[in-house]
Coordinates of C-alpha atoms (C1' of nucleotides) in Angstrom, one line a residue:
Chain A
X1060 CA -28.3 -0.4 -22.4
X1061 CA -26.8 3.2 -20.5
X1062 CA -30.1 5.4 -20.2
X1063 CA -28.8 8.9 -19.9
X1064 CA -32.6 10.6 -18.1
X1065 CA -31.5 11.0 -14.3
X1066 CA -31.3 8.4 -12.2
X1067 CA -27.6 8.1 -13.6
X1068 CA -28.7 5.0 -15.3
X1069 CA -25.2 3.6 -14.7
X1070 CA -23.9 4.7 -11.7
X1071 CA -22.0 1.3 -10.9
X1072 CA -20.2 1.6 -13.7
X1073 CA -19.5 5.1 -13.3
X1074 CA -18.3 4.4 -9.8
X1075 CA -15.8 1.7 -10.8
X1076 CA -14.4 4.3 -13.5
X1077 CA -14.1 7.5 -10.8
X1078 CA -12.4 4.7 -8.6
X1079 CA -9.8 3.9 -11.5
X1080 CA -9.1 7.8 -11.8
X1081 CA -8.8 8.5 -8.4
X1082 CA -6.4 5.3 -7.9
X1083 CA -4.3 6.2 -10.9
X1084 CA -4.1 10.0 -9.6
X1085 CA -3.6 9.2 -5.9
X1086 CA -2.6 5.2 -5.2
X1087 CA -4.7 3.1 -3.8
X1088 CA -4.4 4.7 -0.5
X1089 CA -5.8 7.9 -1.6
X1090 CA -8.9 6.8 -2.8
X1091 CA -12.0 7.2 -1.0
X1092 CA -15.7 6.0 -1.3
X1093 CA -16.9 9.6 -0.9
X1094 CA -14.1 10.9 -3.2
X1095 CA -15.5 8.7 -5.8
X1096 CA -19.1 9.3 -5.1
X1097 CA -18.2 13.2 -5.3
X1098 CA -16.5 12.1 -8.5
X1099 CA -19.3 10.4 -10.4
X1100 CA -21.8 13.4 -9.5
X1101 CA -23.7 12.0 -6.5
X1102 CA -24.0 11.6 -2.5
X1103 CA -21.9 8.9 -0.5
X1104 CA -25.0 7.0 0.0
X1105 CA -26.2 6.2 -3.3
X1106 CA -22.7 4.2 -3.7
X1107 CA -24.8 1.6 -1.3
X1108 CA -27.5 0.7 -4.2
X1109 CA -24.9 -0.7 -6.1
X1110 CA -21.9 -2.0 -3.7
X1111 CA -21.8 -3.8 -0.4
X1112 CA -19.6 -1.0 0.8
X1113 CA -15.8 0.2 -0.1
X1114 CA -14.2 -3.2 -0.1
X1115 CA -17.2 -4.5 -2.5
X1116 CA -16.3 -1.4 -4.9
X1117 CA -12.4 -2.2 -5.0
X1118 CA -12.9 -5.7 -5.6
X1119 CA -15.4 -4.9 -8.6
X1120 CA -12.9 -2.5 -9.9
X1121 CA -9.7 -5.6 -9.4
X1122 CA -12.5 -8.1 -10.9
X1123 CA -12.6 -5.9 -14.0
X1124 CA -8.8 -5.5 -14.1
X1125 CA -8.0 -9.2 -14.1
X1126 CA -10.5 -9.6 -16.9
X1127 CA -8.7 -7.2 -18.9
X1128 CA -5.1 -9.0 -17.7
X1129 CA -6.3 -11.8 -19.0
X1130 CA -7.8 -10.9 -22.0
X1131 CA -4.7 -8.7 -23.1
X1132 CA -2.1 -11.5 -22.2
X1133 CA -4.6 -14.2 -24.0
X1134 CA -4.3 -11.7 -26.9
X1135 CA -0.5 -11.5 -26.7
X1136 CA -0.2 -15.0 -26.5
X1137 CA -2.1 -15.5 -29.6
X1138 CA -2.6 -19.5 -29.1
X1139 CA 1.0 -19.9 -29.4
X1140 CA 1.7 -18.8 -32.6
X1141 CA 3.9 -18.0 -34.4
X1142 CA 6.4 -19.9 -32.0
X1143 CA 5.8 -20.9 -28.5
X1144 CA 9.0 -18.8 -27.5
X1145 CA 7.7 -15.5 -29.6
X1146 CA 4.0 -15.6 -27.8
X1147 CA 5.7 -16.3 -24.6
X1148 CA 7.4 -13.1 -24.9
X1149 CA 5.0 -11.3 -26.5
X1150 CA 2.9 -12.2 -23.0
X1151 CA 5.6 -10.9 -21.1
X1152 CA 5.4 -7.3 -22.9
X1153 CA 1.8 -7.7 -22.0
X1154 CA 2.5 -7.6 -18.8
X1155 CA 3.8 -4.5 -18.4
X1156 CA 2.1 -2.8 -21.2
X1157 CA -1.3 -3.7 -18.9
X1158 CA 0.2 -2.1 -15.9
X1159 CA 1.3 1.1 -17.5
X1160 CA -2.2 1.3 -19.4
X1161 CA -4.7 0.7 -17.0
X1162 CA -3.0 2.6 -14.0
X1163 CA -5.8 2.1 -12.0
X1164 CA -6.6 -1.0 -12.2
X1165 CA -3.2 -2.4 -11.7
X1166 CA -3.0 -1.1 -7.9
X1167 CA -5.8 -2.1 -6.9
X1168 CA -5.3 -5.6 -8.0
X1169 CA -1.9 -5.7 -6.9
X1170 CA -1.2 -3.0 -4.0
X1171 CA -5.0 -2.0 -2.4
X1172 CA -4.6 -5.0 0.3
X1173 CA -7.4 -6.4 -1.1
X1174 CA -8.2 -10.6 -0.6
X1175 CA -9.2 -12.4 -4.0
X1176 CA -10.6 -14.4 -2.2
X1177 CA -13.3 -12.5 -0.2
X1178 CA -15.2 -12.4 -3.4
X1179 CA -15.5 -15.4 -5.9
X1180 CA -15.9 -13.4 -9.0
X1181 CA -12.8 -11.7 -8.2
X1182 CA -11.1 -15.0 -7.7
X1183 CA -12.2 -16.8 -10.4
X1184 CA -10.8 -13.9 -12.8
X1185 CA -7.4 -13.7 -10.5
X1186 CA -7.3 -17.6 -11.5
X1187 CA -7.7 -16.9 -15.0
X1188 CA -5.7 -14.6 -15.5
X1189 CA -2.7 -16.7 -13.8
X1190 CA -3.9 -19.5 -16.3
X1191 CA -3.0 -17.6 -19.3
X1192 CA 0.4 -17.5 -18.0
X1193 CA 0.8 -20.9 -17.0
X1194 CA -0.2 -22.2 -20.5
X1195 CA 2.2 -20.3 -22.2
X1196 CA 5.0 -21.2 -19.8
X1197 CA 3.6 -24.9 -20.3
X1198 CA 3.5 -24.7 -24.3
X1199 CA 7.1 -23.2 -24.3
X1200 CA 8.6 -25.7 -21.8
X1201 CA 8.2 -28.7 -24.2
X1202 CA 10.6 -27.2 -25.9
X1203 CA 13.2 -27.6 -23.1
X1204 CA 15.2 -31.3 -23.3
X1205 CA 13.1 -33.1 -21.0
X1206 CA 16.0 -33.9 -19.0
X1207 CA 16.5 -31.0 -17.0
X1208 CA 12.9 -28.9 -17.8
X1209 CA 11.8 -27.1 -14.9
X1210 CA 8.0 -27.1 -13.8
X1211 CA 6.2 -24.8 -16.0
X1212 CA 4.2 -23.3 -12.9
X1213 CA 7.9 -22.4 -11.5
X1214 CA 9.0 -20.4 -14.6
X1215 CA 5.5 -18.9 -15.2
X1216 CA 6.1 -17.6 -11.4
X1217 CA 9.2 -16.5 -12.2
X1218 CA 8.5 -14.2 -15.5
X1219 CA 5.6 -13.3 -13.0
X1220 CA 7.9 -12.1 -10.2
X1221 CA 10.3 -10.0 -12.5
X1222 CA 7.4 -8.3 -14.6
X1223 CA 5.6 -7.5 -11.2
X1224 CA 9.3 -6.3 -9.6
X1225 CA 9.6 -4.0 -12.3
X1226 CA 6.6 -2.2 -12.4
X1227 CA 6.5 -1.9 -8.8
X1228 CA 10.2 -0.9 -8.8
X1229 CA 10.9 0.9 -12.0
X1230 CA 7.8 1.8 -13.5
X1231 CA 6.6 4.6 -10.7
X1232 CA 8.1 7.1 -8.7
X1233 CA 9.5 4.4 -6.5
X1234 CA 13.1 3.9 -5.0
X1235 CA 14.6 2.6 -8.6
X1236 CA 13.1 5.3 -10.8
X1237 CA 17.2 6.8 -11.4
X1238 CA 18.5 5.1 -14.0
X1239 CA 19.3 4.9 -18.1
X1240 CA 17.1 2.0 -18.8
X1241 CA 13.6 2.2 -19.4
X1242 CA 11.2 -0.6 -17.9
X1243 CA 10.2 -2.2 -21.3
X1244 CA 14.0 -2.5 -22.0
X1245 CA 14.9 -3.6 -18.5
X1246 CA 11.8 -6.4 -18.5
X1247 CA 12.5 -7.5 -22.1
X1248 CA 16.4 -7.7 -21.6
X1249 CA 15.5 -9.5 -18.2
X1250 CA 12.9 -12.4 -19.6
X1251 CA 15.4 -12.5 -22.4
X1252 CA 18.6 -13.3 -20.7
X1253 CA 16.1 -15.8 -18.5
X1254 CA 15.1 -17.6 -21.5
X1255 CA 18.5 -18.1 -22.6
X1256 CA 19.5 -19.7 -19.3
X1257 CA 16.6 -22.2 -20.1
X1258 CA 18.2 -23.1 -23.3
X1259 CA 15.2 -21.7 -25.4
X1260 CA 17.3 -18.8 -26.9
X1261 CA 20.4 -19.6 -28.5
X1262 CA 23.6 -18.5 -26.8
X1263 CA 24.6 -15.8 -29.8
X1264 CA 21.3 -14.1 -29.7
Chain B
X196 CA 22.6 4.9 27.3
X197 CA 19.3 3.6 28.0
X198 CA 18.2 5.1 31.0
X199 CA 15.2 3.6 32.7
X200 CA 14.4 6.4 35.3
X201 CA 11.0 7.4 34.1
X202 CA 11.6 9.9 31.5
X203 CA 11.4 6.7 29.7
X204 CA 15.1 7.0 28.6
X205 CA 14.8 6.0 25.0
X206 CA 11.0 6.7 23.9
X207 CA 12.9 7.6 20.2
X208 CA 14.0 3.8 19.5
X209 CA 10.6 2.5 21.7
X210 CA 8.5 4.2 19.1
X211 CA 10.4 2.9 16.5
X212 CA 9.9 -0.6 17.5
X213 CA 6.3 -0.2 18.3
X214 CA 5.8 0.9 14.6
X215 CA 7.9 -2.0 13.4
X216 CA 5.5 -4.2 15.4
X217 CA 2.7 -2.6 14.5
X218 CA 3.8 -2.8 10.5
X219 CA 4.9 -6.2 10.7
X220 CA 1.1 -7.5 11.9
X221 CA -1.2 -5.2 10.0
X222 CA 0.7 -4.0 7.1
X223 CA 1.8 -0.4 6.4
X224 CA -1.9 0.7 5.8
X225 CA -2.7 -0.4 9.4
X226 CA 0.1 1.4 11.2
X227 CA -1.3 4.8 12.9
X228 CA 1.0 6.7 15.1
X229 CA -1.6 6.7 17.7
X230 CA -1.4 3.1 18.2
X231 CA 2.7 3.4 17.9
X232 CA 2.5 5.6 21.2
X233 CA 0.1 3.4 22.7
X234 CA 2.0 0.4 22.2
X235 CA 5.2 2.6 23.4
X236 CA 3.4 3.1 26.9
X237 CA 2.8 7.1 26.1
X238 CA 0.7 9.5 24.8
X239 CA 0.3 10.3 20.9
X240 CA 1.8 14.1 21.8
X241 CA 4.7 12.3 23.5
X242 CA 5.3 11.2 19.7
X243 CA 6.2 15.1 18.9
X244 CA 8.7 15.5 21.2
X245 CA 11.2 12.7 18.9
X246 CA 9.9 13.3 15.8
X247 CA 8.3 15.9 13.3
X248 CA 4.9 13.5 12.7
X249 CA 3.8 10.8 11.1
X250 CA 5.7 10.7 8.0
X251 CA 8.9 11.8 9.7
X252 CA 8.4 8.4 12.6
X253 CA 8.2 6.2 9.0
X254 CA 10.8 7.6 7.1
X255 CA 13.1 7.0 10.3
X256 CA 12.0 3.1 10.4
X257 CA 12.5 2.8 6.7
X258 CA 16.2 4.4 7.2
X259 CA 17.0 1.6 9.7
X260 CA 15.4 -0.7 7.5
X261 CA 18.2 0.5 4.6
X262 CA 20.8 0.7 6.9
X263 CA 20.6 -3.1 8.0
X264 CA 19.5 -4.1 4.4
X265 CA 23.2 -3.1 3.2
X266 CA 24.9 -4.4 6.2
X267 CA 22.9 -7.8 5.2
X268 CA 24.4 -7.3 1.6
X269 CA 27.6 -6.5 2.4
X270 CA 28.2 -9.6 4.8
X271 CA 26.2 -12.0 2.4
X272 CA 28.3 -10.2 -0.4
X273 CA 31.8 -10.5 2.0
X274 CA 34.4 -8.7 -0.5
X275 CA 33.4 -11.2 -3.2
X276 CA 34.8 -14.1 -2.0
X277 CA 35.3 -17.0 -2.4
X278 CA 34.3 -16.2 -6.3
X279 CA 32.6 -13.5 -8.0
X280 CA 29.4 -15.8 -8.7
X281 CA 29.0 -17.6 -5.3
X282 CA 29.4 -13.9 -3.4
X283 CA 26.6 -12.4 -5.7
X284 CA 24.4 -15.6 -5.4
X285 CA 24.7 -14.9 -1.4
X286 CA 23.7 -11.3 -1.7
X287 CA 20.2 -12.2 -3.9
X288 CA 19.5 -15.0 -0.8
X289 CA 20.3 -12.1 1.5
X290 CA 17.7 -10.0 -0.1
X291 CA 14.8 -12.5 0.9
X292 CA 16.9 -13.2 4.1
X293 CA 15.9 -9.7 5.0
X294 CA 12.3 -9.2 4.0
X295 CA 11.7 -12.5 5.8
X296 CA 13.3 -11.3 8.7
X297 CA 12.4 -8.1 8.9
X298 CA 8.8 -8.1 8.6
X299 CA 8.3 -4.6 9.4
X300 CA 11.1 -2.7 7.7
X301 CA 10.7 -4.1 4.5
X302 CA 6.7 -2.8 4.1
X303 CA 8.2 0.5 5.5
X304 CA 10.6 0.7 2.4
X305 CA 9.0 -0.4 0.2
X306 CA 5.2 -0.3 0.3
X307 CA 4.2 2.5 2.7
X308 CA 4.7 5.2 0.2
X309 CA 7.2 7.1 1.7
X310 CA 9.1 9.1 -0.5
X311 CA 13.0 8.2 -0.4
X312 CA 14.1 12.1 -1.0
X313 CA 11.9 13.6 1.8
X314 CA 14.8 12.8 4.0
X315 CA 18.6 13.2 3.2
X316 CA 19.4 10.4 5.8
X317 CA 16.9 7.9 4.3
X318 CA 18.2 8.9 0.6
X319 CA 21.5 8.2 1.6
X320 CA 20.8 5.0 3.1
X321 CA 18.7 3.6 0.5
X322 CA 21.7 4.7 -2.1
X323 CA 24.1 2.6 -0.1
X324 CA 22.0 -0.3 0.0
X325 CA 21.5 -0.1 -3.7
X326 CA 25.0 0.2 -3.9
X327 CA 26.1 -3.0 -2.6
X328 CA 24.1 -4.9 -5.4
X329 CA 25.3 -2.8 -7.7
X330 CA 29.1 -3.7 -6.6
X331 CA 28.2 -7.5 -6.7
X332 CA 26.9 -7.2 -10.0
X333 CA 29.9 -5.0 -11.4
X334 CA 32.3 -7.8 -10.4
X335 CA 30.4 -10.3 -11.6
X336 CA 29.8 -8.9 -14.7
X337 CA 33.9 -9.0 -15.3
X338 CA 33.6 -12.4 -15.7
X339 CA 31.3 -12.0 -18.7
X340 CA 32.7 -12.1 -22.1
X341 CA 33.3 -8.6 -23.0
X342 CA 31.4 -8.5 -26.6
X343 CA 28.1 -9.0 -24.7
X344 CA 28.3 -8.2 -21.4
X345 CA 25.4 -6.1 -20.2
X346 CA 25.4 -3.4 -18.2
X347 CA 26.4 -3.8 -14.5
X348 CA 23.4 -1.4 -13.3
X349 CA 21.1 -3.4 -15.7
X350 CA 21.4 -6.7 -14.2
X351 CA 21.4 -5.3 -10.6
X352 CA 18.0 -4.1 -11.8
X353 CA 16.9 -7.4 -13.0
X354 CA 17.8 -9.2 -9.9
X355 CA 16.6 -6.5 -7.5
X356 CA 13.4 -6.6 -9.4
X357 CA 12.7 -10.7 -9.5
X358 CA 13.8 -10.6 -5.7
X359 CA 11.5 -7.8 -5.0
X360 CA 8.6 -9.6 -6.8
X361 CA 9.2 -12.8 -5.0
X362 CA 8.7 -11.2 -2.1
X363 CA 5.7 -9.6 -2.9
X364 CA 3.7 -11.8 -4.4
X365 CA 5.0 -15.2 -3.0
X366 CA 6.3 -14.1 0.3
X367 CA 3.1 -13.2 1.7
X368 CA -0.6 -13.9 1.6
X369 CA -0.9 -12.1 -1.5
X370 CA -2.1 -13.5 -5.2
X371 CA 0.2 -16.0 -5.9
X372 CA 0.0 -17.8 -2.6
X373 CA -0.6 -21.2 -3.9
X374 CA 2.4 -23.7 -5.4
X375 CA 4.5 -25.9 -4.1
X376 CA 7.5 -24.0 -4.2
X377 CA 9.1 -21.6 -1.3
X378 CA 9.8 -18.2 -1.8
X379 CA 13.6 -19.0 -1.2
X380 CA 13.3 -21.9 -4.0
X381 CA 11.6 -19.6 -6.4
X382 CA 14.2 -17.2 -6.4
X383 CA 16.9 -19.2 -5.9
X384 CA 16.1 -21.0 -9.2
X385 CA 15.2 -18.0 -10.5
X386 CA 18.6 -16.0 -9.8
X387 CA 20.1 -19.5 -11.0
X388 CA 18.2 -19.6 -14.4
X389 CA 19.0 -15.8 -14.8
X390 CA 23.2 -16.2 -14.7
X391 CA 23.2 -19.2 -16.8
X392 CA 21.6 -17.1 -19.6
X393 CA 24.4 -15.0 -18.6
X394 CA 26.7 -17.4 -19.3
X395 CA 28.0 -17.7 -15.7
X396 CA 27.0 -20.9 -14.6
X397 CA 27.9 -23.7 -16.8
X398 CA 24.8 -25.0 -19.0
X399 CA 24.8 -28.6 -16.8
X400 CA 25.4 -27.2 -13.3
Chain C
dT595 C1' 25.6 18.5 51.2
dG596 C1' 21.6 21.2 50.1
dT597 C1' 19.2 24.4 47.9
dA598 C1' 17.4 27.3 43.9
dC599 C1' 16.6 27.0 39.3
dA600 C1' 16.7 25.7 34.2
dT601 C1' 15.5 22.1 30.9
dC602 C1' 12.7 19.3 28.7
dA603 C1' 10.5 14.6 28.2
dG604 C1' 5.7 13.7 28.7
dT605 C1' 0.9 14.9 29.8
dG606 C1' -4.1 15.4 29.6
dA607 C1' -7.5 17.6 27.0
dA608 C1' -9.1 19.4 23.0
dC609 C1' -9.4 20.7 17.9
dG610 C1' -11.0 19.8 13.0
dC611 C1' -11.4 16.7 10.0
dG612 C1' -13.0 13.3 6.9
dC613 C1' -13.9 8.7 6.8
dG614 C1' -17.4 4.7 6.0
dT615 C1' -22.1 3.8 7.0
dT616 C1' -27.7 4.1 8.6
dC617 C1' -31.8 5.8 8.0
dA618 C1' -36.3 7.8 6.8
dC619 C1' -37.4 10.4 2.6
dT620 C1' -38.6 11.6 -2.0
dG621 C1' -39.0 11.8 -7.1
dA622 C1' -38.3 10.2 -11.5
dT623 C1' -39.6 5.5 -14.2
dG624 C1' -42.1 2.0 -15.9
dT625 C1' -46.1 -0.9 -15.3
dA626 C1' -51.5 -2.4 -15.2
dC627 C1' -55.4 -1.3 -15.8
Chain D
dT863 C1' -54.5 7.6 -23.9
dG864 C1' -54.7 8.5 -19.3
dT865 C1' -54.8 8.2 -14.5
dA866 C1' -53.3 5.2 -10.3
dC867 C1' -49.7 3.1 -8.3
dA868 C1' -45.3 0.2 -6.9
dT869 C1' -40.3 0.4 -7.4
dC870 C1' -36.3 1.5 -6.5
dA871 C1' -32.4 4.9 -7.3
dG872 C1' -30.5 8.7 -5.2
dT873 C1' -30.8 12.6 -1.2
dG874 C1' -29.4 15.1 2.5
dA875 C1' -28.8 15.1 7.1
dA876 C1' -26.7 12.7 11.0
dC877 C1' -23.9 9.2 13.5
dG878 C1' -19.9 7.4 15.7
dC879 C1' -15.6 6.7 15.4
dG880 C1' -10.4 7.5 15.2
dC881 C1' -6.9 9.9 13.4
dG882 C1' -2.7 13.5 13.4
dT883 C1' -2.1 17.6 15.4
dT884 C1' -2.0 21.4 19.1
dC885 C1' -1.3 23.6 23.2
dA886 C1' -0.9 24.9 28.1
dC887 C1' 0.8 22.1 31.5
dT888 C1' 3.3 19.5 35.3
dG889 C1' 6.6 16.9 36.9
dA890 C1' 11.0 14.6 37.3
dT891 C1' 16.2 15.2 36.0
dG892 C1' 20.7 18.0 36.1
dT893 C1' 22.7 21.4 37.1
dA894 C1' 25.4 25.6 39.5
dC895 C1' 26.5 27.5 43.9

DNA sequence: TGTACATCAGTGAACGCGCGTTCACTGATGTAC
DNA sequence: TGTACATCAGTGAACGCGCGTTCACTGATGTAC
């Protein structure tokens, strides 16, 4: 599909890639449309052949991010195999892995200030990602004694919040940068304690 | 102390207040030094009588935020009374309460992209806030059977991450805005489950 | 109490800059005959 | 196979704008005598 004769052939994706690199290097605040164009070897005006403007470009980056994010969590979840618990823990790990391996996507999705509803494709992708985590939580919740089983959406949100907090505070140069624990340790142990609190892990594990 | 004869008398704090209002209304990205000056009824150049520049103004806002934050958590912690557990839970609630009641300070502290080390006063204030939470965690951890007691700094970080995640994702118009739970419910229940996982709350509570 | 003077907070005009966006254009590519 | 033409991706110059910052200044306040 990519043609390399110079009409660039694939400028749309080249601009997305340039945006990713800029955000990864300088944060979502540092990104400018003009820089992205320059990095793609093209005039700023050329961007408007492929995107409605700056906002639209960021939205596409975020959309692709949510697609990858959903895929990655889906893969980690693995249909709930071998057990609901193991699958759920893997999904949690996938969250952090995504944030670290896609340092351009994650900020575009969560720190760029973009509205998820501005763009239907973006909204759909974000919804799908949320859905994966929710499904993992639902299946897991069936193993909790029905009497004191919290709504699955609630503890999906707990895990999401804990993961996001770890990413924001400890996986970058942010406030809590200090400390002997890696973000991975922190998230893994946090989820472990939390699941024990739900009665899903034996107290002596 | 404030003189109301027109040399303004208290422009420094007026600028801080203007910054707070702008950030609360438009987010940390929307803030400009010029707008803050205008809101304070003053020329942009006047700002430089009191601050080294834009960065320095934001740093002062963040510093004041951390001082209030630390005070609030300290007050909630209440020296560990009546019990370590109750005091700890109150401290967690204070986190969210601060984020909601000081919607200008919180973003300046955690979303403005400011470096906590650029300014020694700021670094000190941030350190104090961290210290309060850590102390609460330490005292609480003494109630955990020594054998499987995780480092206090680890579970202080867990609570910090969970709280921050709830604020970022659910206490604003952000991604997870939907759902039947208030942020307060979410954080309270999350901390509850977590503490049960630590063996600090009886399983049938 | 009154005058002369130093201080210094705030003014107003100007700056250079880089941003996002527009517009008429050009020139390579693909298609019709 | 070759020529004529339509398409449309990218150019280059220009725009208006608002930003953070600077500078020489002014004028109110406080102090010394």
